[in-house]
XYZ file of C-alpha atoms in Angstrom:
697
model
C -2.595 -41.478 -4.903
C -1.076 -44.783 -3.661
C 1.069 -43.093 -1.005
C -1.963 -41.383 0.488
C -3.900 -44.681 0.538
C -1.166 -46.138 2.730
C -1.219 -43.082 4.996
C -5.026 -43.250 5.219
C -4.813 -46.900 6.284
C -2.307 -46.055 9.014
C -4.661 -43.434 10.452
C -7.901 -45.357 9.986
C -9.968 -45.220 13.164
C -10.934 -48.865 12.619
C -7.300 -49.929 13.071
C -6.468 -48.727 16.603
C -3.101 -50.418 16.741
C -1.807 -48.776 13.558
C -3.208 -45.405 14.613
C -1.485 -45.690 18.009
C 1.799 -46.607 16.341
C 1.562 -43.736 13.892
C 0.730 -41.309 16.690
C 3.784 -42.425 18.676
C 5.958 -41.864 15.609
C 4.688 -38.348 15.075
C 4.977 -37.579 18.789
C 8.630 -38.547 18.778
C 9.174 -36.362 15.744
C 7.336 -33.240 16.830
C 7.822 -32.887 20.591
C 8.669 -29.861 22.678
C 7.945 -30.391 26.362
C 10.633 -30.580 29.091
C 12.580 -33.850 29.364
C 11.340 -36.127 32.113
C 13.884 -37.649 34.468
C 11.781 -40.778 34.993
C 11.603 -43.903 32.852
C 10.516 -43.544 29.260
C 6.766 -43.836 28.896
C 5.179 -44.312 25.465
C 3.144 -41.194 24.644
C -0.599 -41.385 24.260
C -2.116 -41.027 20.790
C -2.806 -37.435 19.727
C -6.296 -36.339 20.752
C -6.936 -35.294 17.115
C -9.520 -32.782 18.295
C -11.143 -31.401 21.417
C -10.985 -28.036 23.134
C -7.322 -28.194 24.151
C -6.145 -29.347 20.721
C -8.099 -26.738 18.770
C -7.055 -24.043 21.225
C -3.476 -24.747 20.118
C -4.576 -24.034 16.547
C -6.079 -20.734 17.717
C -2.841 -19.844 19.504
C -0.864 -20.737 16.392
C -3.186 -18.539 14.353
C -2.434 -15.578 16.642
C 1.311 -16.183 16.358
C 0.995 -16.310 12.557
C -0.850 -12.976 12.669
C 2.082 -11.515 14.619
C 4.780 -12.948 12.359
C 3.932 -13.704 8.732
C 0.912 -11.398 8.896
C 2.911 -8.451 10.176
C 5.402 -8.944 7.349
C 2.713 -7.642 4.981
C 3.332 -4.116 6.324
C 6.966 -4.130 5.191
C 6.142 -2.104 2.107
C 4.621 0.665 4.204
C 7.816 0.993 6.224
C 9.854 1.131 3.033
C 7.658 3.950 1.721
C 8.041 5.832 5.011
C 11.818 5.455 5.066
C 12.072 6.558 1.448
C 9.870 9.646 1.677
C 10.654 11.063 5.122
C 14.132 10.082 6.315
C 15.893 11.929 3.504
C 18.679 9.366 3.438
C 20.510 7.816 0.520
C 19.161 4.616 -1.055
C 22.088 2.670 0.421
C 21.278 3.858 3.941
C 17.624 2.925 3.518
C 18.690 -0.486 2.184
C 20.666 -1.093 5.381
C 17.650 -0.066 7.474
C 15.419 -2.493 5.596
C 18.025 -5.233 5.843
C 18.356 -4.774 9.612
C 14.598 -4.792 10.059
C 14.243 -7.804 7.790
C 16.889 -9.837 9.642
C 15.575 -9.061 13.127
C 11.956 -9.533 12.155
C 12.748 -12.640 10.126
C 14.685 -14.363 12.910
C 12.056 -13.638 15.525
C 9.182 -14.628 13.265
C 10.879 -17.833 12.185
C 11.541 -18.959 15.741
C 8.018 -18.206 16.913
C 6.040 -19.544 13.994
C 8.031 -22.729 13.371
C 7.929 -23.879 16.991
C 4.253 -23.039 17.351
C 3.284 -25.024 14.258
C 5.295 -27.970 15.569
C 3.339 -27.870 18.834
C 0.076 -27.806 16.897
C 1.137 -30.851 14.872
C 1.605 -32.986 18.002
C -2.098 -32.700 18.859
C -3.391 -34.136 15.581
C -3.020 -37.186 13.360
C -5.790 -37.588 10.775
C -6.661 -33.859 10.950
C -3.098 -32.606 10.975
C -3.198 -30.768 7.628
C -6.353 -28.880 8.613
C -4.886 -27.963 11.986
C -1.528 -26.793 10.657
C -3.104 -24.789 7.829
C -5.616 -23.321 10.259
C -2.740 -22.065 12.370
C -0.708 -20.669 9.495
C -3.786 -18.971 8.011
C -3.122 -16.283 10.611
C -0.741 -14.831 8.040
C -3.806 -14.029 5.916
C -5.593 -12.500 8.893
C -2.570 -10.332 9.649
C -2.346 -9.528 5.957
C -5.716 -7.828 6.293
C -5.323 -6.212 9.713
C -1.862 -4.642 9.569
C -1.888 -3.158 6.039
C -5.310 -1.681 6.804
C -3.998 -0.123 10.018
C -0.972 1.283 8.211
C -3.081 2.578 5.331
C -5.558 4.315 7.645
C -3.255 5.678 10.343
C 0.084 6.598 8.758
C -1.299 9.735 7.178
C -3.263 10.931 10.206
C -1.285 9.704 13.229
C 2.235 9.378 11.893
C 4.673 6.495 12.033
C 5.065 6.571 15.820
C 1.508 5.844 16.888
C 0.854 3.637 13.884
C 3.648 1.297 14.986
C 2.590 1.550 18.645
C -0.944 0.452 17.795
C 0.438 -2.472 15.804
C 2.653 -3.287 18.776
C -0.308 -3.315 21.171
C -2.136 -5.761 18.904
C 0.930 -7.999 18.654
C 1.414 -7.856 22.442
C -2.201 -8.845 23.080
C -1.982 -11.735 20.610
C 1.285 -12.952 22.134
C -0.107 -12.790 25.680
C -3.153 -14.859 24.718
C -1.028 -17.391 22.844
C 1.386 -17.678 25.784
C -1.469 -18.607 28.095
C -2.964 -21.152 25.684
C 0.039 -22.995 24.197
C 0.834 -26.265 25.941
C 3.602 -28.570 24.546
C 2.221 -32.112 24.677
C 5.033 -34.586 24.136
C 8.542 -35.394 25.323
C 11.312 -34.012 23.090
C 13.793 -36.242 21.335
C 17.329 -35.982 22.719
C 20.179 -35.128 20.357
C 19.855 -35.155 16.597
C 21.660 -33.259 13.829
C 20.671 -29.802 12.716
C 20.962 -30.849 9.073
C 20.559 -34.191 7.342
C 22.813 -33.944 4.306
C 22.511 -37.653 3.589
C 18.794 -37.095 2.907
C 19.779 -35.207 -0.244
C 20.863 -38.576 -1.690
C 17.214 -39.607 -1.528
C 15.782 -38.853 -4.977
C 12.255 -38.123 -3.673
C 13.450 -35.676 -1.018
C 15.923 -33.945 -3.353
C 13.263 -33.437 -6.003
C 10.845 -32.129 -3.372
C 13.431 -29.570 -2.210
C 14.208 -28.542 -5.791
C 10.535 -28.267 -6.649
C 9.697 -26.052 -3.680
C 12.750 -23.878 -4.391
C 11.515 -23.301 -7.943
C 7.957 -22.704 -6.777
C 9.112 -20.016 -4.364
C 11.033 -18.229 -7.112
C 7.551 -17.286 -8.243
C 5.833 -16.915 -4.839
C 2.235 -15.909 -4.156
C 3.322 -12.488 -5.322
C 0.034 -10.737 -5.454
C 0.274 -10.147 -1.718
C 3.418 -8.053 -2.183
C 4.710 -5.160 -4.212
C 7.040 -4.930 -7.163
C 8.638 -2.103 -9.068
C 7.561 -1.987 -12.675
C 9.167 1.103 -14.141
C 10.127 1.717 -17.718
C 10.724 4.553 -20.076
C 7.160 4.365 -21.363
C 5.679 5.316 -18.008
C 6.785 7.700 -15.278
C 4.600 6.094 -12.663
C 5.587 3.800 -9.845
C 3.657 0.586 -10.311
C 2.947 -1.971 -7.624
C 1.490 -5.369 -8.378
C -1.726 -4.554 -6.543
C -1.787 -1.215 -8.380
C -2.302 -3.099 -11.649
C -6.004 -2.453 -11.146
C -5.565 1.258 -10.514
C -2.918 2.115 -13.092
C -3.842 -0.235 -15.930
C -7.552 -0.879 -15.365
C -8.257 2.624 -13.971
C -9.742 1.402 -10.703
C -9.985 3.790 -7.783
C -7.541 3.666 -4.879
C -10.286 2.365 -2.586
C -10.981 -0.452 -5.053
C -7.275 -1.303 -5.135
C -7.231 -1.490 -1.337
C -10.327 -3.702 -1.458
C -8.533 -6.031 -3.847
C -5.613 -6.354 -1.444
C -7.903 -7.012 1.525
C -10.007 -9.542 -0.386
C -7.030 -11.549 -1.616
C -5.623 -11.715 1.918
C -9.011 -12.558 3.432
C -9.510 -15.406 0.976
C -6.227 -16.835 2.208
C -8.081 -18.216 5.247
C -10.577 -20.450 3.409
C -7.918 -20.926 0.753
C -5.841 -22.733 3.351
C -8.558 -24.515 5.344
C -10.636 -26.010 2.507
C -7.778 -27.667 0.545
C -6.195 -28.963 3.747
C -9.515 -30.517 4.807
C -9.896 -32.164 1.419
C -6.333 -33.440 1.615
C -6.975 -35.023 5.021
C -10.209 -36.627 3.897
C -9.516 -37.708 0.341
C -6.275 -37.263 -1.568
C -3.480 -36.475 0.885
C -1.363 -33.326 1.293
C 1.207 -34.251 -1.382
C -1.373 -34.640 -4.105
C -3.198 -31.513 -2.949
C 0.053 -29.532 -3.041
C 0.648 -30.622 -6.648
C -2.848 -29.481 -7.610
C -2.483 -26.133 -5.831
C 0.881 -25.382 -7.460
C -0.488 -26.290 -10.901
C -3.564 -24.080 -10.476
C -1.442 -21.171 -9.256
C 0.844 -21.439 -12.264
C -2.113 -21.496 -14.644
C -3.616 -18.422 -12.986
C -0.369 -16.490 -13.402
C -0.661 -16.997 -17.161
C -4.353 -16.075 -17.010
C -3.406 -12.737 -15.432
C -1.597 -11.754 -18.621
C -4.902 -11.832 -20.522
C -6.923 -9.652 -18.137
C -8.082 -6.324 -19.523
C -11.136 -5.484 -17.410
C -11.808 -4.830 -13.734
C -14.509 -7.499 -13.571
C -12.087 -10.053 -14.945
C -9.508 -8.921 -12.432
C -11.936 -9.426 -9.551
C -12.519 -12.995 -10.742
C -8.770 -13.516 -10.884
C -8.346 -12.131 -7.360
C -10.916 -14.552 -5.942
C -9.420 -17.601 -7.646
C -5.831 -16.643 -6.896
C -6.605 -15.899 -3.255
C -8.183 -19.329 -2.842
C -5.268 -21.227 -4.392
C -1.878 -19.581 -3.944
C -2.216 -19.062 -0.182
C -1.921 -22.786 0.488
C 1.460 -23.469 -1.115
C 3.576 -22.821 1.980
C 0.945 -24.169 4.384
C 0.832 -27.612 2.726
C 4.606 -28.070 2.559
C 5.042 -29.369 6.111
C 2.033 -31.744 5.993
C 3.224 -33.030 2.614
C 6.635 -33.881 4.035
C 5.163 -35.396 7.206
C 2.922 -37.681 5.143
C 5.837 -39.192 3.215
C 6.859 -41.715 5.878
C 10.255 -40.132 6.512
C 12.751 -41.330 9.143
C 11.535 -39.943 12.491
C 15.117 -39.231 13.545
C 15.666 -36.931 10.563
C 12.324 -35.379 9.736
C 12.881 -32.303 11.911
C 16.148 -31.523 10.156
C 14.598 -32.331 6.785
C 11.755 -29.924 7.405
C 14.208 -27.180 8.340
C 16.258 -27.874 5.211
C 13.306 -27.695 2.855
C 12.195 -24.379 4.359
C 15.752 -23.138 3.865
C 15.598 -24.049 0.175
C 12.261 -22.245 -0.081
C 13.725 -19.141 1.555
C 16.559 -19.144 -0.978
C 13.933 -19.140 -3.709
C 12.247 -16.147 -2.112
C 15.604 -14.425 -1.843
C 16.517 -15.052 -5.465
C 13.178 -14.030 -6.959
C 13.499 -10.221 -6.746
C 16.765 -9.727 -8.673
C 15.660 -12.179 -11.362
C 12.303 -10.410 -11.627
C 14.018 -7.045 -11.806
C 16.369 -8.154 -14.578
C 13.554 -9.643 -16.649
C 11.323 -6.621 -16.201
C 14.102 -4.198 -17.123
C 14.893 -6.187 -20.266
C 11.401 -7.115 -21.424
C 8.937 -4.629 -19.962
C 6.859 -2.847 -22.565
C 3.643 -2.706 -20.563
C 2.501 -3.866 -17.168
C 1.384 -7.282 -18.419
C 5.037 -8.228 -18.921
C 5.403 -8.271 -15.147
C 3.737 -11.651 -15.038
C 7.118 -13.233 -15.824
C 8.252 -13.242 -12.213
C 7.317 -11.690 -8.920
C 8.997 -9.926 -6.051
C 8.386 -10.248 -2.309
C 7.789 -7.141 -0.238
C 8.414 -4.153 -2.427
C 11.456 -5.287 -4.368
C 13.079 -2.039 -5.571
C 16.205 -1.793 -7.685
C 18.672 0.828 -6.581
C 19.443 3.543 -9.123
C 22.874 3.502 -10.659
C 25.207 6.191 -9.406
C 25.253 7.906 -12.797
C 21.455 8.002 -13.032
C 21.125 9.255 -9.456
C 23.658 12.022 -10.099
C 21.855 13.043 -13.286
C 18.533 13.156 -11.470
C 20.059 15.190 -8.642
C 21.585 17.716 -11.042
C 18.310 18.133 -12.910
C 16.293 18.597 -9.718
C 18.817 21.107 -8.379
C 18.423 23.102 -11.577
C 14.618 22.937 -11.564
C 14.242 23.808 -7.872
C 16.287 26.959 -8.096
C 15.585 29.260 -5.101
C 15.095 32.304 -7.309
C 12.575 30.495 -9.500
C 10.672 29.273 -6.444
C 10.616 32.774 -4.964
C 9.238 34.108 -8.242
C 6.483 31.481 -8.220
C 5.512 32.434 -4.681
C 5.424 36.126 -5.555
C 3.388 35.513 -8.722
C 0.788 33.305 -7.109
C 0.235 35.618 -4.128
C 0.527 38.904 -5.987
C -3.083 39.608 -4.990
C -2.478 39.055 -1.272
C 0.576 40.395 0.496
C 1.918 39.126 3.811
C -0.829 40.928 5.720
C -3.567 38.908 4.067
C -6.700 39.459 2.008
C -7.318 43.010 0.778
C -11.030 42.188 1.013
C -13.348 39.212 0.841
C -13.741 39.509 -2.926
C -10.091 38.577 -3.388
C -11.248 35.028 -2.728
C -11.840 34.979 -6.489
C -8.112 34.754 -7.100
C -8.091 31.155 -5.828
C -10.458 30.228 -8.667
C -9.213 32.591 -11.345
C -7.052 31.873 -14.389
C -5.635 35.386 -14.397
C -2.116 34.121 -13.756
C -2.312 31.129 -16.101
C -0.214 32.684 -18.851
C 2.568 34.110 -16.645
C 2.546 30.841 -14.668
C 3.073 28.926 -17.911
C 5.895 31.246 -18.943
C 7.618 30.854 -15.596
C 7.143 27.131 -15.008
C 6.601 25.053 -18.153
C 9.897 25.029 -20.049
C 12.082 25.622 -16.991
C 10.426 23.200 -14.570
C 7.351 21.173 -15.551
C 8.663 19.790 -18.833
C 12.109 18.700 -17.548
C 10.576 17.359 -14.341
C 8.193 15.180 -16.363
C 11.186 13.338 -17.866
C 12.045 11.812 -14.485
C 10.039 8.686 -13.539
C 8.371 9.046 -10.166
C 10.294 6.024 -8.912
C 13.554 7.905 -9.461
C 12.597 11.152 -7.727
C 14.103 11.210 -4.223
C 12.649 13.108 -1.238
C 12.440 16.778 -2.115
C 13.091 18.385 1.276
C 16.891 18.218 0.855
C 16.584 20.598 -2.107
C 15.070 23.277 0.137
C 16.617 25.326 2.954
C 16.818 23.684 6.361
C 13.297 23.474 7.903
C 14.453 25.612 10.822
C 15.468 28.502 8.536
C 13.078 31.442 7.988
C 13.148 31.069 4.204
C 12.021 27.436 4.390
C 8.216 28.011 4.543
C 8.095 30.336 1.493
C 10.319 27.980 -0.510
C 8.265 24.941 0.537
C 5.054 26.726 -0.429
C 6.547 27.721 -3.761
C 7.472 24.102 -4.474
C 3.904 23.111 -3.632
C 2.644 25.768 -6.066
C 4.987 24.392 -8.753
C 3.748 20.812 -8.291
C 0.071 21.424 -7.545
C -1.106 24.789 -8.850
C 1.186 25.429 -11.825
C 0.073 22.268 -13.694
C -3.591 23.110 -13.060
C -3.094 26.590 -14.450
C -0.564 25.952 -17.219
C -1.377 22.537 -18.686
C -4.169 22.036 -21.180
C -5.667 19.256 -23.294
C -3.917 15.898 -23.241
C -1.237 17.368 -20.971
C -3.828 17.517 -18.166
C -3.286 13.805 -17.574
C 0.086 14.808 -16.150
C -1.601 17.243 -13.739
C -3.460 14.486 -11.898
C -1.520 11.336 -12.791
C 2.044 12.564 -12.233
C 2.279 15.961 -10.561
C -0.617 15.149 -8.235
C 1.162 12.045 -6.959
C 4.385 14.010 -6.496
C 2.501 16.772 -4.640
C 1.098 14.264 -2.159
C 4.532 12.754 -1.555
C 5.967 16.177 -0.844
C 3.060 17.054 1.463
C 3.704 13.860 3.421
C 7.346 14.878 3.798
C 6.239 18.215 5.259
C 3.717 16.560 7.570
C 6.463 14.319 8.969
C 8.419 17.335 10.254
C 8.117 18.383 13.895
C 4.895 20.338 14.336
C 6.659 23.597 15.129
C 8.516 23.436 11.794
C 5.597 22.488 9.554
C 4.651 25.208 7.053
C 1.044 23.953 7.111
C 0.736 25.609 10.532
C -0.560 29.176 10.760
C 1.708 29.962 13.691
C 4.816 29.114 11.653
C 3.970 31.882 9.186
C 2.961 34.323 11.909
C 6.359 33.750 13.475
C 7.873 35.052 10.241
C 5.924 38.300 10.479
C 2.897 37.425 8.369
C -0.484 38.760 9.430
C -3.166 36.256 10.385
C -4.883 36.113 7.008
C -1.624 35.992 5.057
C -0.438 33.142 7.288
C -3.840 31.445 7.114
C -3.985 31.457 3.315
C -0.530 29.923 2.964
C -1.121 27.209 5.563
C -4.492 26.480 3.964
C -3.028 26.096 0.474
C -0.370 23.637 1.665
C -3.013 21.503 3.405
C -5.096 21.122 0.252
C -2.554 18.652 -1.160
C -4.159 15.926 0.944
C -7.670 16.908 -0.110
C -6.773 16.838 -3.802
C -5.491 13.256 -3.494
C -7.768 10.330 -4.325
C -6.747 8.553 -1.140
C -9.320 8.157 1.684
C -6.655 8.291 4.401
C -5.043 11.403 2.872
C -8.483 12.970 2.492
C -9.268 12.446 6.186
C -5.876 13.774 7.230
C -6.298 16.905 5.108
C -9.830 17.507 6.342
C -8.747 17.153 9.961
C -5.793 19.499 9.468
C -7.922 22.192 7.832
C -10.617 21.794 10.485
C -8.189 22.151 13.379
C -5.643 24.562 11.925
C -7.716 26.753 9.608
C -11.375 26.632 10.571
C -11.006 26.611 14.333
C -8.037 28.958 14.082
C -10.160 31.498 12.200
C -12.975 31.111 14.710
C -10.562 31.848 17.542
C -9.053 34.814 15.696
C -12.365 36.444 14.768
C -14.094 35.457 18.007
C -17.102 33.981 16.243
C -18.190 30.540 15.109
C -18.252 29.630 11.447
C -21.910 30.203 10.488
C -21.767 27.354 7.967
C -21.291 24.776 10.739
C -25.056 24.277 10.813
C -24.746 22.964 7.248
C -22.038 20.384 7.953
C -24.338 17.370 8.177
C -26.299 18.311 5.067
C -23.144 19.178 3.137
C -21.619 15.805 3.981
C -24.341 14.044 1.996
C -24.276 16.150 -1.168
C -21.772 14.896 -3.751
C -22.732 17.667 -6.193
C -22.074 20.567 -3.828
C -18.370 21.025 -4.588
C -18.892 21.977 -8.256
C -21.763 24.264 -7.246
C -19.691 26.155 -4.688
C -16.749 26.534 -7.061
C -19.012 27.987 -9.747
C -20.520 30.377 -7.191
C -17.033 31.567 -6.220
C -16.124 32.052 -9.871
C -19.304 34.031 -10.497
C -18.525 36.589 -7.828
C -17.682 37.199 -4.209
C -18.434 40.894 -3.929
C -19.419 42.136 -0.497
C -17.854 39.233 1.396
C -16.134 40.048 4.639
C -12.662 38.616 5.103
C -13.816 36.039 7.639
C -16.694 35.045 5.350
C -14.188 34.415 2.588
C -12.234 32.089 4.864
C -15.416 30.223 5.887
C -16.263 29.765 2.216
C -12.804 28.366 1.433
C -13.126 25.900 4.312
C -16.540 24.810 3.095
C -15.338 24.311 -0.473
C -12.577 22.035 0.805
C -14.942 20.237 3.168
C -17.343 19.177 0.403
C -14.614 17.246 -1.395
C -15.027 14.500 1.195
C -18.496 13.166 0.251
C -17.268 12.589 -3.308
C -14.374 10.445 -2.076
C -16.630 8.615 0.382
C -19.109 7.652 -2.330
C -16.827 7.020 -5.318
C -13.334 6.631 -3.844
C -12.058 9.131 -6.413
C -13.055 12.266 -8.308
C -15.090 10.986 -11.283
C -14.754 14.252 -13.214
C -11.060 13.335 -13.653
C -11.929 10.078 -15.447
C -11.486 11.504 -18.929
C -8.158 13.120 -18.066
C -6.842 9.845 -16.655
C -8.282 7.492 -19.265
C -10.625 5.846 -16.786
C -14.007 4.317 -17.439
C -16.959 5.377 -15.326
C -17.611 3.251 -12.272
C -20.932 2.565 -10.583
C -23.035 5.719 -10.466
C -20.265 7.888 -11.877
C -21.925 8.527 -15.231
C -25.034 9.896 -13.502
C -22.878 11.996 -11.182
C -20.935 13.511 -14.068
C -24.144 14.243 -15.905
C -25.548 16.008 -12.845
C -22.562 18.396 -12.600
C -22.346 19.187 -16.291
C -18.964 19.807 -17.846
C -17.248 20.637 -14.546
C -13.496 20.005 -15.032
C -14.348 17.390 -17.685
C -12.132 16.407 -20.602
C -13.563 16.881 -24.070
C -14.402 13.589 -25.842
C -11.458 13.744 -28.247
C -8.924 14.330 -25.480
C -10.491 11.582 -23.364
C -10.206 9.188 -26.323
C -6.520 9.961 -26.868
C -5.692 9.573 -23.183
C -7.576 6.285 -23.035
C -5.570 4.989 -25.997
C -2.345 5.973 -24.228
C -3.426 4.234 -21.039
C -4.367 1.055 -22.879
C -1.032 1.105 -24.716
C 0.895 1.662 -21.483
C 2.467 4.903 -22.631
C 2.616 8.530 -21.568
C 2.485 11.122 -24.323
C 5.218 13.700 -23.562
C 4.112 17.144 -22.476
C 3.152 19.145 -25.548
C 2.916 22.604 -24.015
C 0.937 25.482 -25.456
C 0.513 28.880 -23.825
C -2.929 29.312 -22.245
C -5.141 31.923 -23.877
């Protein structure tokens, strides 16, 4: 603490001479205004507060939102490139690299210079001011991922990025008006200060921060954790969902909370450092606490414990980078070199960030037996190892064999044997959507030839599936795309039983959603979810309607709020309103929309009614009923964030209110206790029992 005592004395308000001298030193170090042609005039002491000074902090906060905060969306872009561009992993890597370089250079220039300007306005409150500015990265870490999560599915990549751009433009415009460089810049000076590396204190500081950034505040980013014991694609934030069986909405809440806590997590320690112990000592404490918490994570086995971890980690780890500059500035460094020294230490930290992902990947590949092993190291922004050429070729050959055009055509013909291209024979044929009549032939056609071999490929290794189908502009594309949807979505529901049902929702369901997102990214006129696309192929209205409807249900079946909204909107616009226009009459169930939207038990009731009989229904009434059955999925997702009746199949524990809900709907789609126990054991052990098969009765 002795170093901070000296610094505190220098900035003591009771010693005006020392404070003025210290302020002049810092002003000569951190100055950015145009060079005056007149005689040199000693700068005034920093105001250390006031409207103008704190407005610089606000401007810096906005710039941090635009730069470090926006970086938090990088994983969403990677997912979009991977699932929709249909390019090779190497091509996508170049896209990410180009985006990373351009974004990194621009962000570095903006944020570094802005923080320097902020520093010139403060002396005794400098740590608070600088951390207040850089806490914009936490604010952006909440805003931009939330925008991407909510809009990518419904508005597409174009408008999602435009909306982000409008926010960034507004922030930049405000910051441009507010920012005012205060001091005269120092002329000359080297870009690097290599002789500073001979200083033992500075060299150890650089080495320490390099090692710290090898294990960065990783819970804000994603990491690939794939192994032979699990086919799923894990992300660090998905630890809650995939290991602790939390819902997707809870996982998003965890991400938002940990980013939100980054604001007080930066401000409070920096205030304490200014007032009591100094930024160097505070940085040591923060790094130590973060390291301890990483080891604590390895012991967590409950969602409540994970929430506690999230709160503590969010309050500590966020401040590591923010305190680095104040810690260096408080060390009494040579004013002529401190700018170069600060740039050098940030360079060492960036090398640590760059080296972390491959080290993490190598350790995980060698040691991973369950998700807890991922604590060893972390990875910034969706670190993803590229498949070896041999593995990629093997995966491609297997997928080409599984997705055989003749097999897909047979699936399409089998599933729609009750409804030809003209449409429904009568309203009662609605029963076929809820019937198990084709379960046995579906098993015979799909299990051994498709579902079982497909289950051997981890989700992380399955590339976009559109390239395995005809060109989207070809007339045979919609039937083949629909058949692939049937294989991924309907065949598992019909053919898999018992413990295998975990694969229906946990593996094939995720793959179905990915494929549906690929289809939704096509130009509208080529999308097979559109009724007009099928009518253009000669299908009657009802035949076209049924096929477009079935493809749209992929979003409704997903336990993702954004996917749910996108699917509901598509079915409302394409199917419900389309049927109203075709039949020239409004859906009579519209009067029930508000009431239906509040009843979480209505979906099981309507399905049971459809299974009990649909005799006497007109064709249009059958379509209205299908729309209503889909529509009442939404209140379940709104209340619980997932479908609780899947809990047993996925090894999940009941959340708040879910036990009462499941009791109220009886045994609807519920796993028997013995199966639920076995699945739960598999989940806790981090394994996936291979598909067992067994022809449905």
